[in-house]
mmCIF file of C-alpha atoms in Angstrom:
data_model
loop_
_atom_site.group_PDB
_atom_site.id
_atom_site.type_symbol
_atom_site.label_atom_id
_atom_site.label_comp_id
_atom_site.label_asym_id
_atom_site.label_seq_id
_atom_site.Cartn_x
_atom_site.Cartn_y
_atom_site.Cartn_z
ATOM 1 C CA UNK A 1404 28.077 -26.361 -4.087
ATOM 2 C CA UNK A 1405 26.180 -27.994 -6.899
ATOM 3 C CA UNK A 1406 22.740 -28.426 -5.316
ATOM 4 C CA UNK A 1407 21.423 -30.521 -8.182
ATOM 5 C CA UNK A 1408 23.955 -33.297 -7.461
ATOM 6 C CA UNK A 1409 23.874 -33.417 -3.662
ATOM 7 C CA UNK A 1410 25.237 -36.723 -2.336
ATOM 8 C CA UNK A 1411 25.100 -38.398 1.045
ATOM 9 C CA UNK A 1412 28.605 -37.145 1.738
ATOM 10 C CA UNK A 1413 27.518 -33.593 0.899
ATOM 11 C CA UNK A 1414 24.658 -33.930 3.372
ATOM 12 C CA UNK A 1415 27.068 -34.683 6.205
ATOM 13 C CA UNK A 1416 29.544 -32.021 5.084
ATOM 14 C CA UNK A 1417 26.920 -29.264 4.936
ATOM 15 C CA UNK A 1418 28.503 -27.730 8.074
ATOM 16 C CA UNK A 1419 31.188 -26.255 5.818
ATOM 17 C CA UNK A 1420 28.655 -24.029 4.031
ATOM 18 C CA UNK A 1421 26.042 -23.375 6.730
ATOM 19 C CA UNK A 1422 26.455 -21.014 9.645
ATOM 20 C CA UNK A 1423 24.539 -22.385 12.576
ATOM 21 C CA UNK A 1424 22.417 -20.321 14.951
ATOM 22 C CA UNK A 1425 24.265 -19.657 18.180
ATOM 23 C CA UNK A 1426 21.260 -20.837 20.203
ATOM 24 C CA UNK A 1427 21.679 -24.353 18.759
ATOM 25 C CA UNK A 1428 25.360 -24.449 19.683
ATOM 26 C CA UNK A 1429 24.536 -23.388 23.235
ATOM 27 C CA UNK A 1430 22.227 -26.374 23.634
ATOM 28 C CA UNK A 1431 25.317 -28.616 23.245
ATOM 29 C CA UNK A 1432 23.718 -31.721 21.758
ATOM 30 C CA UNK A 1433 27.034 -33.565 21.611
ATOM 31 C CA UNK A 1434 28.060 -33.981 17.984
ATOM 32 C CA UNK A 1435 24.626 -33.197 16.595
ATOM 33 C CA UNK A 1436 25.507 -29.548 15.704
ATOM 34 C CA UNK A 1437 28.507 -30.830 13.714
ATOM 35 C CA UNK A 1438 26.300 -32.819 11.346
ATOM 36 C CA UNK A 1439 24.840 -29.868 9.458
ATOM 37 C CA UNK A 1440 21.093 -29.522 9.037
ATOM 38 C CA UNK A 1441 20.836 -33.239 9.750
ATOM 39 C CA UNK A 1442 22.171 -32.644 13.257
ATOM 40 C CA UNK A 1443 19.749 -29.781 13.837
ATOM 41 C CA UNK A 1444 16.857 -31.911 12.636
ATOM 42 C CA UNK A 1445 17.901 -34.828 14.840
ATOM 43 C CA UNK A 1446 18.406 -32.664 17.927
ATOM 44 C CA UNK A 1447 14.978 -31.111 17.442
ATOM 45 C CA UNK A 1448 13.331 -34.515 17.097
ATOM 46 C CA UNK A 1449 14.979 -35.848 20.248
ATOM 47 C CA UNK A 1450 14.104 -32.749 22.223
ATOM 48 C CA UNK A 1451 10.498 -32.816 21.067
ATOM 49 C CA UNK A 1452 10.012 -36.502 21.802
ATOM 50 C CA UNK A 1453 10.808 -36.019 25.515
ATOM 51 C CA UNK A 1454 12.066 -39.563 25.838
ATOM 52 C CA UNK A 1455 12.967 -40.314 29.430
ATOM 53 C CA UNK A 1456 16.694 -40.736 29.865
ATOM 54 C CA UNK A 1457 17.719 -38.978 26.631
ATOM 55 C CA UNK A 1458 20.947 -37.111 27.357
ATOM 56 C CA UNK A 1459 23.756 -35.331 25.586
ATOM 57 C CA UNK A 1460 25.940 -38.441 25.871
ATOM 58 C CA UNK A 1461 23.316 -40.585 24.160
ATOM 59 C CA UNK A 1462 22.975 -38.110 21.279
ATOM 60 C CA UNK A 1463 26.746 -37.903 20.826
ATOM 61 C CA UNK A 1464 26.978 -41.695 20.499
ATOM 62 C CA UNK A 1465 24.498 -41.950 17.619
ATOM 63 C CA UNK A 1466 26.352 -43.393 14.573
ATOM 64 C CA UNK A 1467 26.602 -41.260 11.451
ATOM 65 C CA UNK A 1468 24.909 -43.866 9.261
ATOM 66 C CA UNK A 1469 21.759 -43.637 11.405
ATOM 67 C CA UNK A 1470 21.768 -39.848 11.075
ATOM 68 C CA UNK A 1471 22.192 -40.200 7.303
ATOM 69 C CA UNK A 1472 19.275 -42.586 6.950
ATOM 70 C CA UNK A 1473 16.999 -40.422 9.088
ATOM 71 C CA UNK A 1474 17.657 -36.991 7.665
ATOM 72 C CA UNK A 1475 19.337 -37.197 4.236
ATOM 73 C CA UNK A 1476 16.028 -36.734 2.367
ATOM 74 C CA UNK A 1477 15.088 -33.818 4.592
ATOM 75 C CA UNK A 1478 18.474 -32.117 4.168
ATOM 76 C CA UNK A 1479 18.656 -32.710 0.419
ATOM 77 C CA UNK A 1480 15.233 -31.129 -0.023
ATOM 78 C CA UNK A 1481 16.367 -28.021 1.830
ATOM 79 C CA UNK A 1482 19.611 -27.743 -0.115
ATOM 80 C CA UNK A 1483 17.860 -28.079 -3.459
ATOM 81 C CA UNK A 1484 14.581 -26.199 -3.031
ATOM 82 C CA UNK A 1485 15.561 -23.003 -1.228
ATOM 83 C CA UNK A 1486 18.483 -21.953 -3.473
ATOM 84 C CA UNK A 1487 16.277 -22.563 -6.508
ATOM 85 C CA UNK A 1488 13.414 -20.509 -5.094
ATOM 86 C CA UNK A 1489 15.629 -17.596 -4.151
ATOM 87 C CA UNK A 1490 17.262 -17.638 -7.593
ATOM 88 C CA UNK A 1491 13.858 -17.401 -9.271
ATOM 89 C CA UNK A 1492 13.210 -14.134 -7.395
ATOM 90 C CA UNK A 1493 15.835 -12.512 -9.617
ATOM 91 C CA UNK A 1494 14.179 -13.643 -12.879
ATOM 92 C CA UNK A 1495 11.776 -10.720 -13.251
ATOM 93 C CA UNK A 1496 11.204 -11.463 -16.938
ATOM 94 C CA UNK A 1497 8.939 -14.425 -16.107
ATOM 95 C CA UNK A 1498 6.127 -12.866 -14.130
ATOM 96 C CA UNK A 1499 3.911 -15.947 -13.508
ATOM 97 C CA UNK A 1500 6.818 -17.992 -12.141
ATOM 98 C CA UNK A 1501 7.853 -15.085 -9.945
ATOM 99 C CA UNK A 1502 4.340 -14.800 -8.505
ATOM 100 C CA UNK A 1503 4.151 -18.544 -7.797
ATOM 101 C CA UNK A 1504 7.565 -18.421 -6.103
ATOM 102 C CA UNK A 1505 6.471 -15.621 -3.775
ATOM 103 C CA UNK A 1506 3.310 -17.505 -2.918
ATOM 104 C CA UNK A 1507 5.243 -20.720 -2.238
ATOM 105 C CA UNK A 1508 7.740 -18.929 0.024
ATOM 106 C CA UNK A 1509 4.839 -17.362 1.910
ATOM 107 C CA UNK A 1510 3.158 -20.736 2.395
ATOM 108 C CA UNK A 1511 6.424 -22.312 3.567
ATOM 109 C CA UNK A 1512 6.845 -19.469 6.032
ATOM 110 C CA UNK A 1513 3.335 -20.117 7.399
ATOM 111 C CA UNK A 1514 4.595 -23.481 8.692
ATOM 112 C CA UNK A 1515 6.286 -22.901 12.087
ATOM 113 C CA UNK A 1516 8.679 -25.791 11.446
ATOM 114 C CA UNK A 1517 10.328 -23.744 8.679
ATOM 115 C CA UNK A 1518 10.880 -20.604 10.759
ATOM 116 C CA UNK A 1519 14.469 -21.506 11.679
ATOM 117 C CA UNK A 1520 15.361 -21.760 7.977
ATOM 118 C CA UNK A 1521 14.031 -18.308 7.158
ATOM 119 C CA UNK A 1522 15.932 -16.778 10.083
ATOM 120 C CA UNK A 1523 19.101 -17.423 8.068
ATOM 121 C CA UNK A 1524 17.811 -15.895 4.833
ATOM 122 C CA UNK A 1525 20.664 -13.971 3.113
ATOM 123 C CA UNK A 1526 20.624 -10.179 2.938
ATOM 124 C CA UNK A 1527 20.694 -10.210 -0.867
ATOM 125 C CA UNK A 1528 17.411 -12.147 -0.914
ATOM 126 C CA UNK A 1529 15.785 -9.625 1.428
ATOM 127 C CA UNK A 1530 17.047 -6.863 -0.843
ATOM 128 C CA UNK A 1531 15.528 -8.545 -3.901
ATOM 129 C CA UNK A 1532 12.145 -8.961 -2.183
ATOM 130 C CA UNK A 1533 12.156 -5.209 -1.532
ATOM 131 C CA UNK A 1534 13.063 -4.634 -5.193
ATOM 132 C CA UNK A 1535 9.914 -6.542 -6.187
ATOM 133 C CA UNK A 1536 7.893 -3.694 -4.685
ATOM 134 C CA UNK A 1537 9.103 -1.594 -7.629
ATOM 135 C CA UNK A 1538 8.780 -3.887 -10.654
ATOM 136 C CA UNK A 1539 7.308 -1.656 -13.397
ATOM 137 C CA UNK A 1540 3.872 -2.430 -14.687
ATOM 138 C CA UNK A 1541 3.820 -3.529 -18.306
ATOM 139 C CA UNK A 1542 2.740 -0.824 -20.715
ATOM 140 C CA UNK A 1543 3.691 2.720 -21.780
ATOM 141 C CA UNK A 1544 2.811 4.184 -18.363
ATOM 142 C CA UNK A 1545 5.467 2.200 -16.487
ATOM 143 C CA UNK A 1546 8.279 4.063 -14.782
ATOM 144 C CA UNK A 1547 11.475 2.765 -13.210
ATOM 145 C CA UNK A 1548 12.105 3.676 -9.564
ATOM 146 C CA UNK A 1549 14.621 6.476 -9.002
ATOM 147 C CA UNK A 1550 15.770 7.398 -5.506
ATOM 148 C CA UNK A 1551 15.237 11.200 -5.291
ATOM 149 C CA UNK A 1552 18.111 11.510 -2.803
ATOM 150 C CA UNK A 1553 20.549 10.171 -5.413
ATOM 151 C CA UNK A 1554 19.088 10.610 -8.908
ATOM 152 C CA UNK A 1555 17.643 13.396 -10.992
ATOM 153 C CA UNK A 1556 14.202 12.663 -12.432
ATOM 154 C CA UNK A 1557 14.174 15.206 -15.256
ATOM 155 C CA UNK A 1558 14.029 12.406 -17.846
ATOM 156 C CA UNK A 1559 10.507 11.480 -16.758
ATOM 157 C CA UNK A 1560 7.474 13.162 -18.232
ATOM 158 C CA UNK A 1561 5.101 15.043 -15.983
ATOM 159 C CA UNK A 1562 2.274 12.673 -16.970
ATOM 160 C CA UNK A 1563 4.224 9.711 -15.609
ATOM 161 C CA UNK A 1564 5.111 11.540 -12.413
ATOM 162 C CA UNK A 1565 1.499 12.519 -11.820
ATOM 163 C CA UNK A 1566 0.309 8.941 -12.348
ATOM 164 C CA UNK A 1567 1.892 7.969 -9.033
ATOM 165 C CA UNK A 1568 3.302 4.795 -7.540
ATOM 166 C CA UNK A 1569 0.101 2.747 -7.834
ATOM 167 C CA UNK A 1570 -0.215 3.306 -11.567
ATOM 168 C CA UNK A 1571 3.379 2.467 -12.400
ATOM 169 C CA UNK A 1572 4.221 -0.718 -10.455
ATOM 170 C CA UNK A 1573 3.086 -4.298 -10.851
ATOM 171 C CA UNK A 1574 0.658 -4.380 -7.936
ATOM 172 C CA UNK A 1575 0.336 -8.168 -7.906
ATOM 173 C CA UNK A 1576 4.055 -8.563 -7.268
ATOM 174 C CA UNK A 1577 3.978 -5.669 -4.811
ATOM 175 C CA UNK A 1578 1.148 -7.194 -2.785
ATOM 176 C CA UNK A 1579 2.791 -10.611 -2.517
ATOM 177 C CA UNK A 1580 6.218 -9.184 -1.723
ATOM 178 C CA UNK A 1581 4.665 -6.961 0.950
ATOM 179 C CA UNK A 1582 2.948 -9.918 2.617
ATOM 180 C CA UNK A 1583 6.176 -11.938 2.585
ATOM 181 C CA UNK A 1584 8.119 -9.045 4.162
ATOM 182 C CA UNK A 1585 5.513 -8.743 6.911
ATOM 183 C CA UNK A 1586 5.773 -12.421 7.785
ATOM 184 C CA UNK A 1587 9.574 -12.340 7.680
ATOM 185 C CA UNK A 1588 9.792 -9.354 10.016
ATOM 186 C CA UNK A 1589 7.347 -11.069 12.373
ATOM 187 C CA UNK A 1590 9.994 -13.733 13.067
ATOM 188 C CA UNK A 1591 12.533 -11.729 15.098
ATOM 189 C CA UNK A 1592 14.196 -8.340 15.644
ATOM 190 C CA UNK A 1593 17.235 -9.204 13.552
ATOM 191 C CA UNK A 1594 15.103 -9.552 10.417
ATOM 192 C CA UNK A 1595 13.343 -6.275 11.252
ATOM 193 C CA UNK A 1596 16.733 -4.565 11.326
ATOM 194 C CA UNK A 1597 18.031 -6.248 8.164
ATOM 195 C CA UNK A 1598 14.888 -5.352 6.193
ATOM 196 C CA UNK A 1599 14.765 -1.784 7.504
ATOM 197 C CA UNK A 1600 18.398 -0.975 6.762
ATOM 198 C CA UNK A 1601 20.214 -0.779 3.452
ATOM 199 C CA UNK A 1602 22.403 -3.793 2.606
ATOM 200 C CA UNK A 1603 23.802 -4.321 6.095
ATOM 201 C CA UNK A 1604 24.610 -0.624 6.667
ATOM 202 C CA UNK A 1605 23.135 1.640 9.336
ATOM 203 C CA UNK A 1606 21.324 3.857 6.821
ATOM 204 C CA UNK A 1607 17.562 3.409 6.307
ATOM 205 C CA UNK A 1608 16.325 1.359 3.379
ATOM 206 C CA UNK A 1609 14.708 4.308 1.614
ATOM 207 C CA UNK A 1610 13.669 2.103 -1.282
ATOM 208 C CA UNK A 1611 11.394 0.239 1.111
ATOM 209 C CA UNK A 1612 9.970 3.291 2.866
ATOM 210 C CA UNK A 1613 9.190 5.017 -0.444
ATOM 211 C CA UNK A 1614 7.035 2.026 -1.376
ATOM 212 C CA UNK A 1615 5.315 1.722 2.001
ATOM 213 C CA UNK A 1616 3.973 5.284 2.139
ATOM 214 C CA UNK A 1617 1.761 5.113 -0.999
ATOM 215 C CA UNK A 1618 0.782 1.543 -0.133
ATOM 216 C CA UNK A 1619 -0.864 2.771 3.068
ATOM 217 C CA UNK A 1620 -3.651 4.365 1.044
ATOM 218 C CA UNK A 1621 -3.606 2.332 -2.154
ATOM 219 C CA UNK A 1622 -6.894 1.335 -3.768
ATOM 220 C CA UNK A 1623 -5.286 -0.809 -6.460
ATOM 221 C CA UNK A 1624 -4.647 -4.498 -5.926
ATOM 222 C CA UNK A 1625 -5.595 -6.579 -2.911
ATOM 223 C CA UNK A 1626 -7.791 -4.990 -0.301
ATOM 224 C CA UNK A 1627 -5.495 -5.962 2.569
ATOM 225 C CA UNK A 1628 -2.376 -4.285 1.120
ATOM 226 C CA UNK A 1629 -2.776 -1.105 3.241
ATOM 227 C CA UNK A 1630 -3.038 -3.310 6.341
ATOM 228 C CA UNK A 1631 0.126 -5.174 5.367
ATOM 229 C CA UNK A 1632 1.933 -1.866 4.761
ATOM 230 C CA UNK A 1633 0.855 -0.587 8.181
ATOM 231 C CA UNK A 1634 1.867 -3.851 9.843
ATOM 232 C CA UNK A 1635 5.301 -3.759 8.178
ATOM 233 C CA UNK A 1636 5.827 -0.164 9.337
ATOM 234 C CA UNK A 1637 4.809 -1.189 12.860
ATOM 235 C CA UNK A 1638 7.287 -4.077 12.804
ATOM 236 C CA UNK A 1639 10.089 -1.801 11.627
ATOM 237 C CA UNK A 1640 9.224 0.817 14.236
ATOM 238 C CA UNK A 1641 9.411 -1.705 17.087
ATOM 239 C CA UNK A 1642 13.230 -1.707 17.211
ATOM 240 C CA UNK A 1643 15.513 1.315 17.815
ATOM 241 C CA UNK A 1644 17.816 0.506 14.881
ATOM 242 C CA UNK A 1645 15.101 1.711 12.456
ATOM 243 C CA UNK A 1646 14.547 5.010 14.257
ATOM 244 C CA UNK A 1647 15.892 7.209 11.450
ATOM 245 C CA UNK A 1648 13.739 5.549 8.820
ATOM 246 C CA UNK A 1649 10.608 5.940 10.921
ATOM 247 C CA UNK A 1650 11.433 9.593 11.639
ATOM 248 C CA UNK A 1651 11.756 10.130 7.894
ATOM 249 C CA UNK A 1652 8.243 8.831 7.144
ATOM 250 C CA UNK A 1653 6.343 9.781 10.293
ATOM 251 C CA UNK A 1654 5.072 13.121 8.976
ATOM 252 C CA UNK A 1655 3.820 11.490 5.768
ATOM 253 C CA UNK A 1656 2.139 8.728 7.780
ATOM 254 C CA UNK A 1657 0.338 11.313 9.922
ATOM 255 C CA UNK A 1658 -0.854 13.173 6.812
ATOM 256 C CA UNK A 1659 -2.232 9.943 5.299
ATOM 257 C CA UNK A 1660 -3.871 8.851 8.553
ATOM 258 C CA UNK A 1661 -5.605 12.200 8.995
ATOM 259 C CA UNK A 1662 -6.751 12.679 5.390
ATOM 260 C CA UNK A 1663 -7.671 9.230 4.070
ATOM 261 C CA UNK A 1664 -10.994 7.890 5.422
ATOM 262 C CA UNK A 1665 -9.915 4.249 4.860
#
């Protein structure tokens, strides 16, 4: 859909492009779940108001024009803002805009009212947030990430290899992306699994784990980055689906924990 030209009709037809959480369907708010995000918003408002006598029948009898007047601004904002923000995450050539977008997403996620929206975040967006952990730092010392299980690294000079992860990535993007991943995986187990696995498969997201290990002891960037890295590892380790990824890094984590005084 063309989000820049969303109309009132599009607001009510949003059910054709949005997959609703099963928990909302189980609540059975009459026709409210069939009205897209407007129905979800309305059902939440009625549930939270705790008006005596409010029932499923009453909700199902609410005319569509009332729903439109109440929620069309709310729904239009969602349809226009979130696709734009997620698209900006792929524009790595404009670093300041990318940083502001990560910060805005993090602030939106801090509001509990927005949690249900982030539960439906697409896998490709999660993948791109992980990719932001590896954006090369500007300058001659930058190095592009190569997965050692797939690629040969003979093209890289020894000086670049010895400089390490911290010296070759944009730490400001890394720190913000790490914080956003922590807050996303705090939401539920499904997001922990989707972040910890590679593009919907059952194999570990090695790209993520290879960034987390050096971040546990980093001294470059924000001072709380090692804490965020440890928290993200703890979130991933809390579900059995990420067992293989945790087994892969556990020896390295033990070495870091026993050798680094911080």
